[in-house]
Coordinates of C-alpha atoms in Angstrom, one line a residue:
X606 CA 0.0 0.0 0.0
X607 CA 1.1 3.6 -0.6
X608 CA 3.0 5.0 2.3
X609 CA 1.5 7.9 4.4
X610 CA 4.8 9.5 5.1
X611 CA 3.1 12.8 5.9
X612 CA 2.1 11.5 9.3
X613 CA 5.3 11.9 11.2
X614 CA 5.9 13.3 14.7
X615 CA 8.2 14.8 17.2
X616 CA 8.7 13.1 20.5
X617 CA 5.4 11.7 21.8
X618 CA 3.5 13.6 24.4
X619 CA 1.0 12.3 27.0
X620 CA -2.6 13.3 27.5
X621 CA -4.0 14.0 30.9
X622 CA -5.3 10.4 30.9
X623 CA -1.8 9.1 30.3
X624 CA -2.5 8.3 26.6
X625 CA 0.5 8.5 24.2
X626 CA 0.0 11.4 21.8
X627 CA 2.0 11.8 18.6
X628 CA 1.3 13.0 15.1
X629 CA -0.3 9.8 14.0
X630 CA -2.6 9.8 17.1
X631 CA -3.6 13.4 16.4
X632 CA -4.4 12.6 12.8
X633 CA -6.6 9.7 13.8
X634 CA -8.4 11.8 16.4
X635 CA -9.0 14.5 13.8
X636 CA -10.4 12.1 11.3
X637 CA -12.7 10.6 14.0
X638 CA -13.9 14.1 14.9
X639 CA -14.7 14.9 11.2
X640 CA -16.5 11.6 10.8
X641 CA -18.7 12.3 13.8
X642 CA -19.3 16.0 13.6
X643 CA -18.4 17.1 10.1
X644 CA -15.7 19.3 8.6
X645 CA -16.9 22.4 10.3
X646 CA -15.9 20.9 13.7
X647 CA -12.2 20.5 12.7
X648 CA -10.0 22.8 14.7
X649 CA -6.8 22.5 16.7
X650 CA -8.8 23.3 19.9
X651 CA -11.5 20.6 19.2
X652 CA -8.9 18.0 18.4
X653 CA -7.0 18.9 21.6
X654 CA -10.2 18.4 23.6
X655 CA -10.8 15.0 22.0
X656 CA -7.3 14.0 23.1
X657 CA -7.6 15.7 26.5
X658 CA -4.4 17.7 26.0
X659 CA -3.6 21.4 26.0
X660 CA -4.1 22.9 22.5
X661 CA -0.6 24.2 22.6
X662 CA 0.7 20.7 22.9
X663 CA -0.6 20.0 19.4
X664 CA 1.8 22.5 17.9
X665 CA 4.7 20.4 19.0
X666 CA 3.6 17.8 16.5
X667 CA 1.4 19.6 13.9
X668 CA 2.3 23.1 12.6
X669 CA -1.3 24.2 12.0
X670 CA -4.8 23.1 10.8
X671 CA -3.5 22.7 7.2
X672 CA -0.9 20.3 8.4
X673 CA -3.5 18.3 10.3
X674 CA -5.6 18.2 7.1
X675 CA -2.6 16.8 5.2
X676 CA -2.3 14.1 7.8
X677 CA -6.0 13.2 7.4
X678 CA -5.5 13.0 3.7
X679 CA -2.6 10.6 4.3
X680 CA -4.9 8.4 6.4
X681 CA -7.6 8.4 3.7
X682 CA -5.1 7.4 1.0
X683 CA -3.8 4.6 3.2
X684 CA -7.3 3.0 3.2
X685 CA -7.3 2.7 -0.6
X686 CA -6.1 -0.6 -2.1
X687 CA -3.2 0.6 -4.2
X688 CA -1.1 -2.5 -3.9
X689 CA 0.6 -3.7 -7.0
X690 CA -0.5 -7.1 -8.3
X691 CA 1.7 -8.9 -10.8
X692 CA 0.4 -9.1 -14.4
X693 CA -2.7 -7.0 -13.6
X694 CA -3.6 -4.7 -16.6
X695 CA -3.6 -1.0 -15.8
X696 CA -7.3 -0.6 -16.3
X697 CA -8.1 -3.5 -13.9
X698 CA -5.7 -1.9 -11.4
X699 CA -7.7 1.3 -11.6
X700 CA -11.0 -0.5 -11.3
X701 CA -9.8 -2.2 -8.1
X702 CA -8.3 1.0 -6.7
X703 CA -11.4 3.0 -7.3
X704 CA -13.8 0.4 -5.9
X705 CA -11.6 0.6 -2.8
X706 CA -11.6 4.5 -2.9
X707 CA -15.4 4.5 -3.1
X708 CA -15.6 2.2 0.0
X709 CA -13.3 4.6 1.8
X710 CA -15.4 7.6 0.8
X711 CA -18.6 6.0 2.0
X712 CA -16.8 5.3 5.4
X713 CA -15.7 8.9 5.6
X714 CA -18.3 11.0 3.7
X715 CA -17.5 14.2 5.7
X716 CA -13.8 13.9 5.1
X717 CA -13.7 12.8 1.5
X718 CA -13.7 16.4 0.2
X719 CA -10.4 16.9 1.9
X720 CA -8.8 14.3 -0.3
X721 CA -10.4 15.8 -3.5
X722 CA -9.2 19.3 -2.6
X723 CA -5.7 18.3 -1.5
X724 CA -2.9 19.9 -3.5
X725 CA -1.8 17.4 -6.2
X726 CA 1.7 18.8 -6.3
X727 CA 2.3 18.3 -2.5
X728 CA 2.6 15.3 -0.3
X729 CA 0.9 13.0 0.4
X730 CA -1.1 13.2 -2.9
X731 CA 2.0 13.7 -5.0
X732 CA 3.7 10.6 -3.6
X733 CA 0.5 8.6 -4.2
X734 CA 0.3 9.7 -7.8
X735 CA 4.0 8.9 -8.5
X736 CA 3.6 5.4 -7.1
X737 CA 0.4 4.9 -9.1
X738 CA 2.1 6.0 -12.3
X739 CA 4.8 3.4 -11.7
X740 CA 2.2 0.7 -11.1
X741 CA 0.1 1.6 -14.1
X742 CA 3.2 1.8 -16.4
X743 CA 4.2 -1.7 -15.4
X744 CA 0.6 -2.8 -16.0
X745 CA 0.9 -1.8 -19.7
X746 CA -0.1 1.9 -19.7
X747 CA 2.3 3.9 -21.9
X748 CA 4.1 6.4 -19.6
X749 CA 3.2 9.4 -21.8
X750 CA -0.5 8.5 -21.5
X751 CA -0.6 8.6 -17.7
X752 CA -1.7 12.2 -17.5
X753 CA -4.5 11.7 -20.1
X754 CA -5.8 8.8 -17.9
X755 CA -5.2 10.7 -14.7
X756 CA -7.2 13.8 -15.7
X757 CA -10.2 12.0 -17.2
X758 CA -10.2 9.5 -14.3
X759 CA -10.0 12.0 -11.6
X760 CA -12.7 14.2 -13.1
X761 CA -15.2 11.3 -13.1
X762 CA -14.2 9.8 -9.7
X763 CA -14.1 13.1 -7.8
X764 CA -17.5 14.3 -9.3
X765 CA -19.3 11.0 -8.6
X766 CA -18.0 10.5 -5.1
X767 CA -18.4 14.1 -4.1
X768 CA -22.0 14.0 -5.1
X769 CA -22.5 10.6 -3.4
X770 CA -20.8 11.7 -0.1
X771 CA -22.6 15.1 -0.1
X772 CA -25.9 13.2 -0.2
X773 CA -24.9 11.1 2.8
X774 CA -23.7 14.1 4.8
X775 CA -27.0 16.0 4.0
X776 CA -28.9 13.0 5.2
X777 CA -26.9 12.7 8.4
X778 CA -27.4 16.4 9.1
X779 CA -31.2 16.0 8.5
X780 CA -31.4 13.1 10.9
X781 CA -29.5 15.0 13.6
X782 CA -31.9 17.9 13.3
X783 CA -35.0 15.7 13.3
X784 CA -33.9 13.5 16.1
X785 CA -34.6 9.8 16.0
X786 CA -35.6 8.4 12.6
X787 CA -39.3 7.7 12.0
X788 CA -40.7 4.2 12.3
X789 CA -40.7 1.9 9.3
X790 CA -37.0 1.6 9.4
X791 CA -37.0 -1.7 7.5
X792 CA -38.5 -0.1 4.4
X793 CA -36.0 2.7 4.7
X794 CA -33.1 0.3 5.0
X795 CA -34.3 -1.6 1.9
X796 CA -34.6 1.6 -0.1
X797 CA -31.1 2.7 1.0
X798 CA -29.7 -0.7 0.1
X799 CA -31.3 -0.6 -3.4
X800 CA -30.0 3.0 -3.9
X801 CA -26.5 1.9 -2.9
X802 CA -26.6 -1.1 -5.3
X803 CA -27.6 1.1 -8.2
X804 CA -25.0 3.8 -7.4
X805 CA -22.3 1.1 -7.1
X806 CA -23.2 -0.4 -10.5
X807 CA -23.3 3.0 -12.1
X808 CA -19.9 3.8 -10.7
X809 CA -18.3 0.7 -12.1
X810 CA -20.1 1.0 -15.4
X811 CA -18.9 4.6 -15.8
X812 CA -15.3 3.5 -15.1
X813 CA -15.5 0.6 -17.5
X814 CA -16.8 2.8 -20.3
X815 CA -14.1 5.4 -19.6
X816 CA -11.2 2.9 -19.7
X817 CA -12.6 1.2 -22.8
X818 CA -12.9 4.6 -24.6
X819 CA -9.4 5.6 -23.5
X820 CA -7.9 2.3 -24.8
X821 CA -9.6 2.7 -28.1
X822 CA -8.5 6.3 -28.4
X823 CA -4.9 5.4 -27.6
X824 CA -5.0 2.6 -30.2
X825 CA -6.4 4.8 -33.0
X826 CA -4.8 8.2 -32.5
X827 CA -1.6 9.9 -31.5
X828 CA -2.4 12.5 -28.9
X829 CA 0.1 15.3 -28.3
X830 CA 1.4 15.1 -24.7
X831 CA 0.5 17.9 -22.3
X832 CA 3.1 20.7 -21.9
X833 CA 5.6 19.8 -19.2
X834 CA 4.7 22.8 -17.1
X835 CA 1.3 21.3 -16.5
X836 CA 2.6 18.0 -15.4
X837 CA 2.3 17.4 -11.7
X838 CA 4.0 14.0 -11.6

């Protein structure tokens, strides 16, 4: 799996409960806070309260909120199945990776936008992209085609999953405002399950069509590579 080297720490601290606190602990607490209370809850003070430490202690390990967000992005990337598998074609690698990414996004619907908005020319997203480029190239994707695939791929993935996770977060906010869900939960669960199945099938169908179209285009035409100044990886 792609390494999350962004989550590094100074010497560990201790919370008032005697819990070991380092940069990795802080990142996990921050992600748990976002999962539970949404992105608007993410602050150095709130994370410090979750860990039962003085807010100033956080700055020994994380420079600021942006640094904490970068560490959350590293944790999200680490949940994606980006392992290399021998003899796996590049398009099958991407299908497997994005199925895993969707599962991660549905586990962390509030946090997923942080991954989408993470700078692509900085760690940890840059390291992930470089490693993925190596894997796809060994899987048969011509190196000069990587950015073509990356740009089309990311546009579909980000749009689809942002819409899907936004629907989930709106629903969770609505339930929180309304209190306990109404009776008839079995019917609601069935409807949710059917909607999830349809969304999952649409997601995979869209990816399959995109990769088939890219492969056909690559076979028929010679595309000019993007100017080097636009290449993030």
